[in-house]
PDB file of C-alpha atoms in Angstrom:
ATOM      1  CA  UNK A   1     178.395 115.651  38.200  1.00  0.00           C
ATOM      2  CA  UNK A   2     180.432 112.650  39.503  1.00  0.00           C
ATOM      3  CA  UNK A   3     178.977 109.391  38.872  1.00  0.00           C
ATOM      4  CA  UNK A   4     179.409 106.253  41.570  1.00  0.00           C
ATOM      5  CA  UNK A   5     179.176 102.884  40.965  1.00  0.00           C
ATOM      6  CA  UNK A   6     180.281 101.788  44.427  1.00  0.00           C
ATOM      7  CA  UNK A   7     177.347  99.898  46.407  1.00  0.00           C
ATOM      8  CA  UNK A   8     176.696 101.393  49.817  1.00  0.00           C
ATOM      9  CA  UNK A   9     178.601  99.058  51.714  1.00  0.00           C
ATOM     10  CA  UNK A  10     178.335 100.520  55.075  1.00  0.00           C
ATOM     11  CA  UNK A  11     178.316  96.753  57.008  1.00  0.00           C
ATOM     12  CA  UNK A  12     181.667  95.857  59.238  1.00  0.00           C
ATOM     13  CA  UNK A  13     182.553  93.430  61.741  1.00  0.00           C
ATOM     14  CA  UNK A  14     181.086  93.709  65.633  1.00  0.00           C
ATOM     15  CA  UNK A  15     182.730  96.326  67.258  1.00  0.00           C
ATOM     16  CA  UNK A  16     185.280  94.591  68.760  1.00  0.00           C
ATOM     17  CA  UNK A  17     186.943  94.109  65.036  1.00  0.00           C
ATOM     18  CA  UNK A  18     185.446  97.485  63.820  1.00  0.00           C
ATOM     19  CA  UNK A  19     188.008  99.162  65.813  1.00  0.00           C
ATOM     20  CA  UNK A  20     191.106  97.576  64.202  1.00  0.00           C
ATOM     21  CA  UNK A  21     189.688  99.321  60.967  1.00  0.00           C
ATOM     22  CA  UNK A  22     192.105 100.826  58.773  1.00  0.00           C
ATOM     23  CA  UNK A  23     192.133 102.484  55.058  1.00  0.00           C
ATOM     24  CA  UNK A  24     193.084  99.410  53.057  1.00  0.00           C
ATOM     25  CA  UNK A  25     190.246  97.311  54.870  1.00  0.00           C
ATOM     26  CA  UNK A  26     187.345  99.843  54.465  1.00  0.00           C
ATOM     27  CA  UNK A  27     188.504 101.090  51.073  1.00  0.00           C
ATOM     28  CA  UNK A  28     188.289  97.008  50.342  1.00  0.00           C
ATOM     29  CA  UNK A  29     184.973  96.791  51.080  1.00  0.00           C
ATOM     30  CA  UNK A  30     183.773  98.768  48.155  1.00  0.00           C
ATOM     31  CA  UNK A  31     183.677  98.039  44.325  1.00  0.00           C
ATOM     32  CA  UNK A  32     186.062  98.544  41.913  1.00  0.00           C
ATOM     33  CA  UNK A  33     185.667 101.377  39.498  1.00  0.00           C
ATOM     34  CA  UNK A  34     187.117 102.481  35.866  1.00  0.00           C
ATOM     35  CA  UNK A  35     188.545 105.590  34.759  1.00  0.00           C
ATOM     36  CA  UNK A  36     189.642 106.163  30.891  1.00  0.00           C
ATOM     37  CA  UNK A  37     192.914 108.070  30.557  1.00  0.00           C
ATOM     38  CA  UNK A  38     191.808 111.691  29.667  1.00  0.00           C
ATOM     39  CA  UNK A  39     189.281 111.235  32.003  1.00  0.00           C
ATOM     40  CA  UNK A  40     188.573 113.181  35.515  1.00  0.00           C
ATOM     41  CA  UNK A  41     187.820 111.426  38.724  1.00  0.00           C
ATOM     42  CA  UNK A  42     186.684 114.541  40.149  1.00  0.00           C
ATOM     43  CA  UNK A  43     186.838 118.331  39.274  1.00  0.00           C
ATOM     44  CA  UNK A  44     188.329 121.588  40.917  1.00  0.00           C
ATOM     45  CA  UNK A  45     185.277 123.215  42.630  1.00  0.00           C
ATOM     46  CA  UNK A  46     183.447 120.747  42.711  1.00  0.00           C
ATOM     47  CA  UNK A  47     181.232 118.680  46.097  1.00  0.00           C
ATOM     48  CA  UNK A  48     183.590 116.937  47.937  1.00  0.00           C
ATOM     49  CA  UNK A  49     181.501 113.652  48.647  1.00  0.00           C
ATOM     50  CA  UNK A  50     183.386 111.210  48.181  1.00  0.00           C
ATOM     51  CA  UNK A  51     187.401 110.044  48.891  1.00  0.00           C
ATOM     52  CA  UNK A  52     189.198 107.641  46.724  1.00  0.00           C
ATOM     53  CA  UNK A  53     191.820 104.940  46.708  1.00  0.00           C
ATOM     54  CA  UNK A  54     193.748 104.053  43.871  1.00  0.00           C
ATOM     55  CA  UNK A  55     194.430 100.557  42.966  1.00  0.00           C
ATOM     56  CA  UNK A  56     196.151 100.687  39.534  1.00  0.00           C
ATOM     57  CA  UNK A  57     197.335 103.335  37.159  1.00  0.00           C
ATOM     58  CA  UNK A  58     197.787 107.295  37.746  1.00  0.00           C
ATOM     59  CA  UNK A  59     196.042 110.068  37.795  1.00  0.00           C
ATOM     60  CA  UNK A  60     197.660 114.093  37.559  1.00  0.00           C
ATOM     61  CA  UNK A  61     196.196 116.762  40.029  1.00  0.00           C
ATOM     62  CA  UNK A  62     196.406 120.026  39.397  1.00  0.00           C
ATOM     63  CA  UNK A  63     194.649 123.431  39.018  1.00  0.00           C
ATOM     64  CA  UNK A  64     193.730 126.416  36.861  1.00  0.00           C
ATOM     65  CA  UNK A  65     195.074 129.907  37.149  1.00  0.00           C
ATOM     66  CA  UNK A  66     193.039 132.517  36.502  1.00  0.00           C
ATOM     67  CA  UNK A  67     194.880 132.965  33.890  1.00  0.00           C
ATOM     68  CA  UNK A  68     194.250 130.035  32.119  1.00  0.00           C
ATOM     69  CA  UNK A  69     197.260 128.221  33.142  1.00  0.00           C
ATOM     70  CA  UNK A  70     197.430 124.670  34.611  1.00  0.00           C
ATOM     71  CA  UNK A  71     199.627 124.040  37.405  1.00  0.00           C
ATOM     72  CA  UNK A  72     200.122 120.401  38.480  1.00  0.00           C
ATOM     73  CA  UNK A  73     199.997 119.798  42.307  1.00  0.00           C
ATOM     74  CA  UNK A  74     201.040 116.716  42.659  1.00  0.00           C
ATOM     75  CA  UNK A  75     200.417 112.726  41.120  1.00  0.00           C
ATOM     76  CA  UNK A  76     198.550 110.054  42.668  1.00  0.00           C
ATOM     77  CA  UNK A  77     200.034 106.373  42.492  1.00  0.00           C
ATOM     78  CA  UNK A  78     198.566 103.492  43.101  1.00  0.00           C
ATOM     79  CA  UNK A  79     198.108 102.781  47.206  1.00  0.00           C
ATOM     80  CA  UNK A  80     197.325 106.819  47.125  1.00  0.00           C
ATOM     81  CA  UNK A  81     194.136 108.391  49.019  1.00  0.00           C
ATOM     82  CA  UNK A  82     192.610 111.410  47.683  1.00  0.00           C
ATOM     83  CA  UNK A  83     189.829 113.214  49.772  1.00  0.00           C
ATOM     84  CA  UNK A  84     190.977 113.070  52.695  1.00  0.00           C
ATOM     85  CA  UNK A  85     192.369 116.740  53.784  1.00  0.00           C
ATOM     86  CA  UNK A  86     189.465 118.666  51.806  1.00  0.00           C
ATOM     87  CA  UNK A  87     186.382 120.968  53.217  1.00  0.00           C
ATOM     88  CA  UNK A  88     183.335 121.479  51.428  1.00  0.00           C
ATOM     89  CA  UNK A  89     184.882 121.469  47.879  1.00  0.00           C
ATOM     90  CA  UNK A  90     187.639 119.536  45.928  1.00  0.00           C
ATOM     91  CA  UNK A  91     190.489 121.690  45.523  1.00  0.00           C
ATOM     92  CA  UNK A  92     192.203 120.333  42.857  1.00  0.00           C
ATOM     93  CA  UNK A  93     190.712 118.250  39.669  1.00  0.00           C
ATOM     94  CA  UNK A  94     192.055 114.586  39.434  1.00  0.00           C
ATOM     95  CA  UNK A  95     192.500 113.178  35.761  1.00  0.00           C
ATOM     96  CA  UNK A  96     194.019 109.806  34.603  1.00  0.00           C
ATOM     97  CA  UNK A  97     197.037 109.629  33.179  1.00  0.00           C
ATOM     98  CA  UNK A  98     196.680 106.183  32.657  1.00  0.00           C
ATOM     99  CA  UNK A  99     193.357 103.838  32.609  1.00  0.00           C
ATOM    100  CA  UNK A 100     192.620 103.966  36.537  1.00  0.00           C
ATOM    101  CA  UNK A 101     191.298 101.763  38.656  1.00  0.00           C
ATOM    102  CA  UNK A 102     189.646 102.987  42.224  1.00  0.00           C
ATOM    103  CA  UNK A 103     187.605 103.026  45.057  1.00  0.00           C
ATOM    104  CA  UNK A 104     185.515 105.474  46.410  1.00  0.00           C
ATOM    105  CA  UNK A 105     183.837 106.165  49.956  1.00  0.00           C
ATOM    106  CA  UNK A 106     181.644 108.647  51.361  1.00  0.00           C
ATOM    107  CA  UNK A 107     183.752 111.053  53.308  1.00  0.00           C
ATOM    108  CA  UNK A 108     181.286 111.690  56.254  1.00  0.00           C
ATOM    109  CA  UNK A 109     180.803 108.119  56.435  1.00  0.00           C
ATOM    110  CA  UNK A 110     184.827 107.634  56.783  1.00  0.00           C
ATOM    111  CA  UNK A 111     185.057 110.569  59.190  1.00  0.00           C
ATOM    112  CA  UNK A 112     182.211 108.764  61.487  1.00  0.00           C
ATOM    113  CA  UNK A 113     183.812 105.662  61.599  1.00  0.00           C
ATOM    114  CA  UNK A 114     187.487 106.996  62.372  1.00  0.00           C
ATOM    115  CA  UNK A 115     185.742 108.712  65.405  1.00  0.00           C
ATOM    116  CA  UNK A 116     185.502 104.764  67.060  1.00  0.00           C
ATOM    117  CA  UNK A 117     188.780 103.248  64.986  1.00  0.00           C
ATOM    118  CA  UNK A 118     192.208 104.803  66.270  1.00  0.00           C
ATOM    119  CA  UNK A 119     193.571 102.973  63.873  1.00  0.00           C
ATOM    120  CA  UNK A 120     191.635 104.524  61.089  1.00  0.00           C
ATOM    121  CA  UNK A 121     191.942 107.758  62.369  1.00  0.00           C
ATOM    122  CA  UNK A 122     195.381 107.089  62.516  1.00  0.00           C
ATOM    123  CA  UNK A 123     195.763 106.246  59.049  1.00  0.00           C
ATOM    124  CA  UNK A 124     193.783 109.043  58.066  1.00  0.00           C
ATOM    125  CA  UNK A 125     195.856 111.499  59.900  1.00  0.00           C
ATOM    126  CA  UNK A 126     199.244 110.126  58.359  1.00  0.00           C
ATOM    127  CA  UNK A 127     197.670 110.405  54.583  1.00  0.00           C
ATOM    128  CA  UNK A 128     196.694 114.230  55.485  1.00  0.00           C
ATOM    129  CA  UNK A 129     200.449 114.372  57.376  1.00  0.00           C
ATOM    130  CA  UNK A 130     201.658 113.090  53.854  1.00  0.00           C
ATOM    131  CA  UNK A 131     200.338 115.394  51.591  1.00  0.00           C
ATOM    132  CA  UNK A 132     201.782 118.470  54.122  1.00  0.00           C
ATOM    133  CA  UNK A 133     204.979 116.947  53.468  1.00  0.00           C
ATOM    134  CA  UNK A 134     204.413 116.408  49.563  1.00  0.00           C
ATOM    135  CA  UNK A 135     203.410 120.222  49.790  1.00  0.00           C
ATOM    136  CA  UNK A 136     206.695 121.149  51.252  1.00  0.00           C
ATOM    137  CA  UNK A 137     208.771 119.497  49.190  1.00  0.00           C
ATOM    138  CA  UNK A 138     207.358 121.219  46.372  1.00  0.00           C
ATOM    139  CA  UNK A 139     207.547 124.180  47.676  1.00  0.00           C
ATOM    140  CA  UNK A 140     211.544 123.096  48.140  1.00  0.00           C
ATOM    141  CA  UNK A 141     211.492 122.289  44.640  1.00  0.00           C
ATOM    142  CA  UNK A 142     210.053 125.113  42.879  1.00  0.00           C
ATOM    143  CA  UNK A 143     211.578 127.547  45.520  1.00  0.00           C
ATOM    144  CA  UNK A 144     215.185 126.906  45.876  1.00  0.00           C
ATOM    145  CA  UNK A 145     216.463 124.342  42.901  1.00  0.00           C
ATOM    146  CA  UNK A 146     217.886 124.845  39.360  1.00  0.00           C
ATOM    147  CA  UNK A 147     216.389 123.003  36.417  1.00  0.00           C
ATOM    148  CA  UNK A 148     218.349 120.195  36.310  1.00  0.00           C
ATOM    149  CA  UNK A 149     217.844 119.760  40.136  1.00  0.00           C
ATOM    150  CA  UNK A 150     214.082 119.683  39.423  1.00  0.00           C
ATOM    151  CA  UNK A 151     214.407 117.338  36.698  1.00  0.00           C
ATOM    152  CA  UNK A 152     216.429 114.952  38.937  1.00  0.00           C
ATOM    153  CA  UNK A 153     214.067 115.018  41.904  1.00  0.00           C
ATOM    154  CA  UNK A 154     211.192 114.534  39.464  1.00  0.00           C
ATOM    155  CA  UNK A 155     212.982 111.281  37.976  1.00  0.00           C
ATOM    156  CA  UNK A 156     213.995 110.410  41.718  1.00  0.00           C
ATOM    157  CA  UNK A 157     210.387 110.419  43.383  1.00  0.00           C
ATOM    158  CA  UNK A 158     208.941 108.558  40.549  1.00  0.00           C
ATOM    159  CA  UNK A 159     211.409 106.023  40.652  1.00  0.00           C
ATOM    160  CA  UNK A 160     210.739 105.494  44.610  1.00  0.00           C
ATOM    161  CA  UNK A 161     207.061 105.130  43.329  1.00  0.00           C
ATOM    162  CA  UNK A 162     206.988 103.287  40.601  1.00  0.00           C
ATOM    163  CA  UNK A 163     210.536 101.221  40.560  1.00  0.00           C
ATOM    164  CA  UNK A 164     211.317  97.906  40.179  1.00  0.00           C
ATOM    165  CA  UNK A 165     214.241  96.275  42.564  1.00  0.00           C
ATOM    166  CA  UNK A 166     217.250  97.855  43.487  1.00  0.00           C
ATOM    167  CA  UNK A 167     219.633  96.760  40.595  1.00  0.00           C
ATOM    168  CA  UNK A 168     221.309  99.581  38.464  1.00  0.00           C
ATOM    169  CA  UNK A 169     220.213 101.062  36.187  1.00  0.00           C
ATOM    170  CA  UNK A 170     216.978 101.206  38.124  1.00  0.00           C
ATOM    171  CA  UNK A 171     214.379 101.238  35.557  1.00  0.00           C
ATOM    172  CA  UNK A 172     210.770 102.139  35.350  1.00  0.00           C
ATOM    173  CA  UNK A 173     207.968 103.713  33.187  1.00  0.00           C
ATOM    174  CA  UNK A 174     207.348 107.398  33.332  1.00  0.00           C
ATOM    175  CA  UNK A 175     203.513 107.428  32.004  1.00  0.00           C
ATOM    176  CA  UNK A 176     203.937 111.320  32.608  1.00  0.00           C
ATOM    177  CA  UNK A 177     204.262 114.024  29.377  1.00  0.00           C
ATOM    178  CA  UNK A 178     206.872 116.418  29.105  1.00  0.00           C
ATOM    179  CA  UNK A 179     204.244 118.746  29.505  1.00  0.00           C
ATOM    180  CA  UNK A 180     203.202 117.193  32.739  1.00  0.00           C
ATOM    181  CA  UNK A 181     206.858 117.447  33.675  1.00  0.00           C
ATOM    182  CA  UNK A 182     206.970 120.854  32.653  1.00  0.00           C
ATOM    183  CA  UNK A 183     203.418 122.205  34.421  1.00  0.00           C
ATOM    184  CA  UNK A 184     204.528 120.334  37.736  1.00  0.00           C
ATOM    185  CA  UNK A 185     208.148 121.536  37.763  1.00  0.00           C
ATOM    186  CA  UNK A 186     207.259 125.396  37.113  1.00  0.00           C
ATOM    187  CA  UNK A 187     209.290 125.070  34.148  1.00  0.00           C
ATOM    188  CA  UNK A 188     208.804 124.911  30.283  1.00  0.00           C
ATOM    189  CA  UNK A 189     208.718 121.956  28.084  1.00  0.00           C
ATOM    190  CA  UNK A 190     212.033 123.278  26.414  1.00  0.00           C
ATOM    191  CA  UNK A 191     213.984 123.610  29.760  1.00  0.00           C
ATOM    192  CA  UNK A 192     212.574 120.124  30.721  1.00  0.00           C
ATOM    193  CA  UNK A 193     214.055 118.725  27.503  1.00  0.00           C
ATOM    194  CA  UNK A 194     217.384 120.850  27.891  1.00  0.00           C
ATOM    195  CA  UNK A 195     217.792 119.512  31.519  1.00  0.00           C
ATOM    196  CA  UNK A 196     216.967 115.811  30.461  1.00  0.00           C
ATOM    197  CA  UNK A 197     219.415 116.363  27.804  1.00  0.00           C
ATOM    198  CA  UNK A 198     222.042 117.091  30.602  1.00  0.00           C
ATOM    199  CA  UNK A 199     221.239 114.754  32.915  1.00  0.00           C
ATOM    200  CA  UNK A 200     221.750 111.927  29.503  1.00  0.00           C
ATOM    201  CA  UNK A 201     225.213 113.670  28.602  1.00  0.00           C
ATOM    202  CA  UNK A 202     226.092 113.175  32.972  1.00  0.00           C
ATOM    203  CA  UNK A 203     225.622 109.634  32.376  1.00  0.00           C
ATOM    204  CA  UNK A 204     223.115 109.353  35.156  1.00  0.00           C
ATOM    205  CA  UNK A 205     220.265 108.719  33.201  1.00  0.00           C
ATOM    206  CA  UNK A 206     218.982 107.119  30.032  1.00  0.00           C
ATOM    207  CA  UNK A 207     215.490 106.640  28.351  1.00  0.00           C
ATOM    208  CA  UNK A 208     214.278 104.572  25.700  1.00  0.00           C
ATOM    209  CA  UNK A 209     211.514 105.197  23.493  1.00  0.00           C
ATOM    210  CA  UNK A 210     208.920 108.483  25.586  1.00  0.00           C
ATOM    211  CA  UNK A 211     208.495 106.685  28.761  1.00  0.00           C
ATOM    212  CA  UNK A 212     211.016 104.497  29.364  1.00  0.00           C
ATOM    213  CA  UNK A 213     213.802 105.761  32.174  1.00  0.00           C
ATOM    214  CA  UNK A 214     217.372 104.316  33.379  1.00  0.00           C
ATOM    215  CA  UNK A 215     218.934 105.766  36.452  1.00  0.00           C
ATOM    216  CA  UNK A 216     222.437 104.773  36.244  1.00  0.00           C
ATOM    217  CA  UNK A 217     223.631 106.169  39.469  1.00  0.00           C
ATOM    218  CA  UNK A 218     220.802 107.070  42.035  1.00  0.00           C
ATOM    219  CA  UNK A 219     223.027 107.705  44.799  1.00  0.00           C
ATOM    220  CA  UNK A 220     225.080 110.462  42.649  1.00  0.00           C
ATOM    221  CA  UNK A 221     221.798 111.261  40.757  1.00  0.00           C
ATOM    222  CA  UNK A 222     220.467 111.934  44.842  1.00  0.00           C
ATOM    223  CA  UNK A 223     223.512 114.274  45.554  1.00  0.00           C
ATOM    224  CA  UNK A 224     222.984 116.145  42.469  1.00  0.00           C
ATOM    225  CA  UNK A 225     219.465 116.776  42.867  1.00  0.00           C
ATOM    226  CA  UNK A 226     220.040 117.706  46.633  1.00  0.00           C
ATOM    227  CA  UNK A 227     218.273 114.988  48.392  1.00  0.00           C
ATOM    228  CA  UNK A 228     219.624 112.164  51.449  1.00  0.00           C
ATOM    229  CA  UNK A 229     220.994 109.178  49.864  1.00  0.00           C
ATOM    230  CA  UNK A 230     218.536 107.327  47.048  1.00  0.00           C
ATOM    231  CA  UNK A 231     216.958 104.450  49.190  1.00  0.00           C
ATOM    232  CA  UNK A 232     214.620 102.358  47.239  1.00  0.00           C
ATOM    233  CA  UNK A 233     213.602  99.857  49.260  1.00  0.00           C
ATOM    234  CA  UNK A 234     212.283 102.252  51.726  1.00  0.00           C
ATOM    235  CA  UNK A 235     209.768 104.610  49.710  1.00  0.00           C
ATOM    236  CA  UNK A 236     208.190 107.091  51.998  1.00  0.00           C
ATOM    237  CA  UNK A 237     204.953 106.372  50.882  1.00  0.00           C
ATOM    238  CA  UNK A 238     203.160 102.937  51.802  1.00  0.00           C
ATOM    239  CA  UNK A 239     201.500 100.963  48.839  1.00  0.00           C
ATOM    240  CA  UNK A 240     198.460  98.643  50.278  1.00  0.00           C
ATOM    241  CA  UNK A 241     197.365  96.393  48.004  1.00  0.00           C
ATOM    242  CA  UNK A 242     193.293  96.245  47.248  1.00  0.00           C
ATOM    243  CA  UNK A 243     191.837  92.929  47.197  1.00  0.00           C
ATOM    244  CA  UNK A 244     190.262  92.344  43.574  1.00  0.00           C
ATOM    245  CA  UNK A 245     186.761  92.153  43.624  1.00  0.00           C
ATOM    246  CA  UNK A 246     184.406  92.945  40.662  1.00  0.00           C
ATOM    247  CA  UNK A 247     184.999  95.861  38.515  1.00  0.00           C
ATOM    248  CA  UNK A 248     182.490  98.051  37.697  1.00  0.00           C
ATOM    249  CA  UNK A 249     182.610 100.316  34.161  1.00  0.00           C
ATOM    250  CA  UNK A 250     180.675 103.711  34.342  1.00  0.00           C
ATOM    251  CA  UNK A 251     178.773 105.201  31.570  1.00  0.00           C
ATOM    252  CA  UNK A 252     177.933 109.034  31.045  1.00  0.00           C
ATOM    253  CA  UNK A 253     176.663 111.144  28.024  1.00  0.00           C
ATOM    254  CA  UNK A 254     179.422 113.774  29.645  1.00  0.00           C
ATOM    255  CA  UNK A 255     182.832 112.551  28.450  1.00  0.00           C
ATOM    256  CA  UNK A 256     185.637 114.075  30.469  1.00  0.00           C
ATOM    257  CA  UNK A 257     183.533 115.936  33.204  1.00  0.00           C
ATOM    258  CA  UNK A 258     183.147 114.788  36.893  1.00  0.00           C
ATOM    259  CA  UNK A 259     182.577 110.724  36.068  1.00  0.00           C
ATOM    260  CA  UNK A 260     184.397 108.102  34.682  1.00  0.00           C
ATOM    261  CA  UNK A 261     183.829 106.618  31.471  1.00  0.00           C
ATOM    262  CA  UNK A 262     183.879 103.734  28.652  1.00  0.00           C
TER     263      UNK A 262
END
């Protein structure tokens, strides 16, 4: 059962200003909510009610083979909005990496509105547009690329994500597990650790401590992985920033199931 804290904000401007609505601005309107790391935002299978925007941290998405297996889809970063492409029923389950912070809104709510906004229908067509690309990519990746070449493009994407300036070594923080690594790249945690190891003895990466990652020549690290020339200051996914408002913690006697949690 997924619990919401968000009050049912469903009050905009007059119409004139209610059709310059866009994702950052609705999403805005609603409260801020807490996920523990460990901790699911949603489950596979389960209602798809609500959609989500997140504000800070990062949550993994994946799903479970009938065979028991977990195979990561994909990782949502802060600016990210989840919900958006579904049915009926979440496809995926979405659990923190990190502590999370979010927003949620009613889909059919969103949906209505975007029938009067062209701008949020808009941005709700380019978020669905962006995962179909995302999609492709790893199909790319998993399809047609060596070990090392996944490993790169791994290291690559997050440091368009998550990266600090342009200055080499770009550094940044790779929250992520090996095993993470390893369930997203279609790979084992030994290869993952064997194709790090590479990449180290290349020179075109370092890491410090679990999380901690150097790239010491993106552009070469690009070429290597296959990819158009590293460009950080033009990441090809937007990151809106939510205006703070109060946060609100969520209880439940149902730790790690469909709710966040203290």
């Amino acid at each position: 059962m997924v619990y919401s804290a968000s009050a049912s904000v469903d009050h905009f401007p007059g119409a004139s200003h209610q059709a310059k609505l866009t994702l950052e601005i609705v999403f805005g309107s609603r409260v801020l909510e807490f996920c523990h790391a460990g901790h699911s935002v949603f489950w596979e299978g389960d209602v798809a009610s609500d959609a989500f925007m997140i504000g800070e941290g990062l949550l993994r998405l994946y799903r479970i083979l009938p065979d028991g297996r977990r195979a990561i889809t994909g990782f949502a970063f802060p600016g990210d909005v989840l919900g958006l492409a579904f049915h009926d029923r979440y496809l995926y389950t979405a659990e923190a990496v990190t502590d999370v912070r979010l927003r949620r809104f009613p889909r059919r709510r969103l949906h209505a509105l975007a029938t009067d906004c062209p701008y949020l229908h808009h941005d709700i067509l380019r978020v669905i547009a962006g995962e179909l690309e995302a999609a492709q990519e790893q199909m790319v990746l998993l399809g047609q690329k060596s070990a090392e070449e996944r490993v790169a493009s791994f290291l690559l994407m997050n440091a368009r994500r998550v990266g600090k300036g342009q200055a080499v070594p770009i550094s940044f923080d790779l929250p992520m597990t090996r095993l993470d690594m390893a369930d997203y790249l279609g790979l084992t945690i030994e290869t993952v650790c064997r194709a790090v190891t590479k990449l180290k003895q290349a020179g075109l990466v370092s890491m410090e401590g679990r999380h901690k990652v150097f790239l010491h020549n993106p552009a070469e690290l690009s070429r290597f992985a296959g990819l158009d020339d590293f460009e950080l200051a033009h990441p090809p996914w937007p990151k809106p920033a939510l205006p703070p408002v109060e946060t609100d913690p969520i209880e439940t006697g149902e730790p790690g199931r469909g709710g966040f949690h203290q």
